[in-house]
């Protein structure tokens, strides 16, 4: 059994362990929720299924803490690695900003159909006192966010795209941006 302490390596691993239901293990839906971060946008659903099976050595449908730790140690060559730490900080930032970005989506989705169309994207882009955003500009932005190519921006797509654009902002600047965009 791997001992996980409450500082250093253990703390990083515990922060990465996506047991949102507090069941003591990660089930597949929890893994998918954790993979909503832009860090994983290149991973398809089938890739996620394969990865879950790869990590879940016991094949019981729940990734235990031990399975998780062993996977991360093998994947990152040690959790003290700077790239792992940077990766974890990005995921933590994403998880802390995700609720605000989801709330922004709900505000921007004027017709409440769960998708932003070109006009809603155009309204999102229009900042007070700035030149009018054209339909073509809005279409290009919509197309860049539309990862499933359905011609609309869904909540997860907006969250992912907005996080990419704002991840280097300070918390104060991020909060100000959310306030401006939510005031429309």
Coordinates of C-alpha atoms in Angstrom, one line a residue:
X1 CA 0.0 0.0 0.0
X2 CA 1.3 3.5 -0.9
X3 CA 1.4 5.9 2.0
X4 CA 0.1 9.3 1.2
X5 CA 1.2 12.0 3.6
X6 CA -0.5 15.3 4.1
X7 CA 2.3 17.5 2.7
X8 CA 4.4 17.7 -0.4
X9 CA 3.9 14.8 -2.8
X10 CA 0.9 13.5 -1.0
X11 CA -0.8 16.8 -1.0
X12 CA -0.3 17.2 -4.8
X13 CA -1.7 13.7 -5.4
X14 CA -4.7 14.3 -3.1
X15 CA -5.5 17.5 -4.9
X16 CA -5.4 15.6 -8.2
X17 CA -7.6 12.8 -6.9
X18 CA -11.0 13.6 -8.4
X19 CA -13.2 11.8 -5.9
X20 CA -15.9 14.4 -6.1
X21 CA -18.5 12.1 -4.5
X22 CA -16.2 11.3 -1.5
X23 CA -16.6 7.6 -2.0
X24 CA -12.9 6.8 -1.6
X25 CA -12.4 6.2 -5.3
X26 CA -12.9 7.7 -8.7
X27 CA -15.7 6.4 -10.8
X28 CA -15.8 7.1 -14.6
X29 CA -18.2 10.1 -14.4
X30 CA -15.9 11.7 -11.9
X31 CA -12.9 11.2 -14.2
X32 CA -14.8 12.8 -17.0
X33 CA -15.7 15.8 -14.8
X34 CA -12.0 16.2 -13.9
X35 CA -11.1 16.0 -17.6
X36 CA -13.2 19.0 -18.4
X37 CA -10.1 21.0 -18.0
X38 CA -8.6 22.4 -21.2
X39 CA -5.5 20.4 -20.4
X40 CA -7.4 17.4 -21.6
X41 CA -9.3 18.8 -24.6
X42 CA -7.4 16.6 -27.0
X43 CA -8.7 13.5 -25.3
X44 CA -11.8 11.9 -26.9
X45 CA -14.5 10.0 -25.0
X46 CA -13.0 6.7 -26.2
X47 CA -9.5 7.8 -25.1
X48 CA -11.0 8.5 -21.6
X49 CA -12.6 5.1 -21.5
X50 CA -9.2 3.5 -22.4
X51 CA -7.4 5.6 -19.8
X52 CA -9.8 4.7 -17.1
X53 CA -9.4 1.0 -17.9
X54 CA -5.6 1.5 -17.9
X55 CA -5.6 3.1 -14.5
X56 CA -8.3 0.8 -12.9
X57 CA -6.0 -2.3 -12.6
X58 CA -8.5 -4.0 -10.3
X59 CA -11.2 -3.8 -13.0
X60 CA -13.8 -3.0 -10.4
X61 CA -15.1 0.2 -12.0
X62 CA -13.5 2.4 -9.3
X63 CA -10.0 3.9 -9.4
X64 CA -8.6 3.5 -5.9
X65 CA -6.1 6.0 -4.4
X66 CA -3.3 3.4 -4.8
X67 CA -4.1 2.9 -8.5
X68 CA -4.2 6.6 -9.0
X69 CA -0.9 7.2 -7.3
X70 CA 0.8 4.5 -9.2
X71 CA -0.5 5.8 -12.5
X72 CA 0.6 9.4 -11.7
X73 CA 4.1 8.3 -10.6
X74 CA 4.5 6.3 -13.8
X75 CA 3.0 9.0 -16.0
X76 CA 4.9 12.0 -14.6
X77 CA 8.1 10.2 -13.5
X78 CA 7.6 11.5 -10.0
X79 CA 5.2 14.1 -8.7
X80 CA 8.0 16.6 -7.7
X81 CA 8.5 17.2 -11.4
X82 CA 7.9 20.9 -12.3
X83 CA 5.7 20.0 -15.2
X84 CA 3.4 17.9 -13.0
X85 CA 3.2 20.7 -10.5
X86 CA 2.4 23.3 -13.2
X87 CA -0.2 20.9 -14.6
X88 CA -1.9 20.5 -11.2
X89 CA -2.0 24.3 -10.6
X90 CA -3.7 24.7 -14.0
X91 CA -6.3 22.1 -13.1
X92 CA -6.8 23.7 -9.7
X93 CA -7.3 27.1 -11.3
X94 CA -9.7 25.6 -13.8
X95 CA -11.8 24.0 -11.1
X96 CA -11.9 27.2 -9.1
X97 CA -13.0 29.3 -12.2
X98 CA -15.3 26.8 -13.7
X99 CA -18.4 27.8 -11.7
X100 CA -18.0 31.5 -12.6
X101 CA -17.6 30.5 -16.3
X102 CA -20.7 28.3 -16.2
X103 CA -22.7 31.1 -14.6
X104 CA -21.5 33.4 -17.4
X105 CA -22.8 30.9 -19.9
X106 CA -26.2 30.7 -18.2
X107 CA -26.3 34.5 -18.4
X108 CA -25.3 34.7 -22.1
X109 CA -27.7 31.9 -23.1
X110 CA -30.7 34.3 -23.6
X111 CA -33.0 31.8 -25.1
X112 CA -32.1 29.2 -22.5
X113 CA -31.6 26.4 -25.0
X114 CA -28.2 25.3 -23.6
X115 CA -26.3 26.6 -26.6
X116 CA -25.0 30.0 -27.8
X117 CA -25.8 30.9 -31.3
X118 CA -24.0 33.5 -33.4
X119 CA -26.1 36.4 -32.1
X120 CA -25.5 35.4 -28.5
X121 CA -21.7 35.1 -29.2
X122 CA -21.8 38.5 -30.8
X123 CA -23.5 40.0 -27.7
X124 CA -20.8 38.3 -25.5
X125 CA -18.0 39.8 -27.5
X126 CA -19.5 43.3 -27.5
X127 CA -17.7 45.3 -24.8
X128 CA -19.2 48.7 -23.6
X129 CA -17.7 51.6 -25.5
X130 CA -15.9 49.5 -28.1
X131 CA -16.5 49.3 -31.9
X132 CA -19.4 47.1 -32.9
X133 CA -18.6 43.4 -33.3
X134 CA -19.6 42.2 -36.7
X135 CA -21.5 39.0 -37.5
X136 CA -18.4 37.7 -39.3
X137 CA -16.2 38.3 -36.3
X138 CA -18.8 36.5 -34.1
X139 CA -19.0 33.6 -36.5
X140 CA -15.2 33.2 -36.5
X141 CA -15.1 33.1 -32.6
X142 CA -18.1 30.7 -32.5
X143 CA -16.3 28.4 -35.0
X144 CA -13.1 28.5 -32.9
X145 CA -15.0 27.5 -29.8
X146 CA -17.3 24.9 -31.4
X147 CA -15.2 21.7 -30.8
X148 CA -18.1 19.3 -31.7
X149 CA -18.9 21.3 -35.0
X150 CA -22.6 21.6 -34.4
X151 CA -22.6 25.3 -35.2
X152 CA -23.4 26.3 -31.6
X153 CA -21.3 26.9 -28.5
X154 CA -22.2 24.6 -25.7
X155 CA -21.5 25.3 -22.0
X156 CA -18.4 23.0 -21.8
X157 CA -17.0 24.6 -25.0
X158 CA -17.4 28.1 -23.6
X159 CA -15.9 27.2 -20.3
X160 CA -12.9 25.6 -22.0
X161 CA -12.4 28.4 -24.4
X162 CA -12.8 31.2 -21.8
X163 CA -10.5 29.4 -19.4
X164 CA -7.8 29.2 -22.1
X165 CA -8.1 32.9 -22.7
X166 CA -8.2 33.9 -19.1
X167 CA -5.9 31.4 -17.3
X168 CA -3.1 33.9 -17.0
X169 CA -5.2 36.6 -15.5
X170 CA -4.9 37.3 -11.8
X171 CA -8.0 36.4 -9.7
X172 CA -8.8 40.1 -9.4
X173 CA -8.7 40.7 -13.2
X174 CA -10.7 37.5 -13.8
X175 CA -13.4 38.7 -11.4
X176 CA -13.5 42.1 -13.1
X177 CA -13.9 40.5 -16.5
X178 CA -16.7 38.2 -15.3
X179 CA -18.5 41.2 -13.8
X180 CA -18.2 43.2 -17.1
X181 CA -19.4 40.2 -19.2
X182 CA -22.2 39.4 -16.9
X183 CA -23.5 43.0 -16.9
X184 CA -24.7 42.6 -20.6

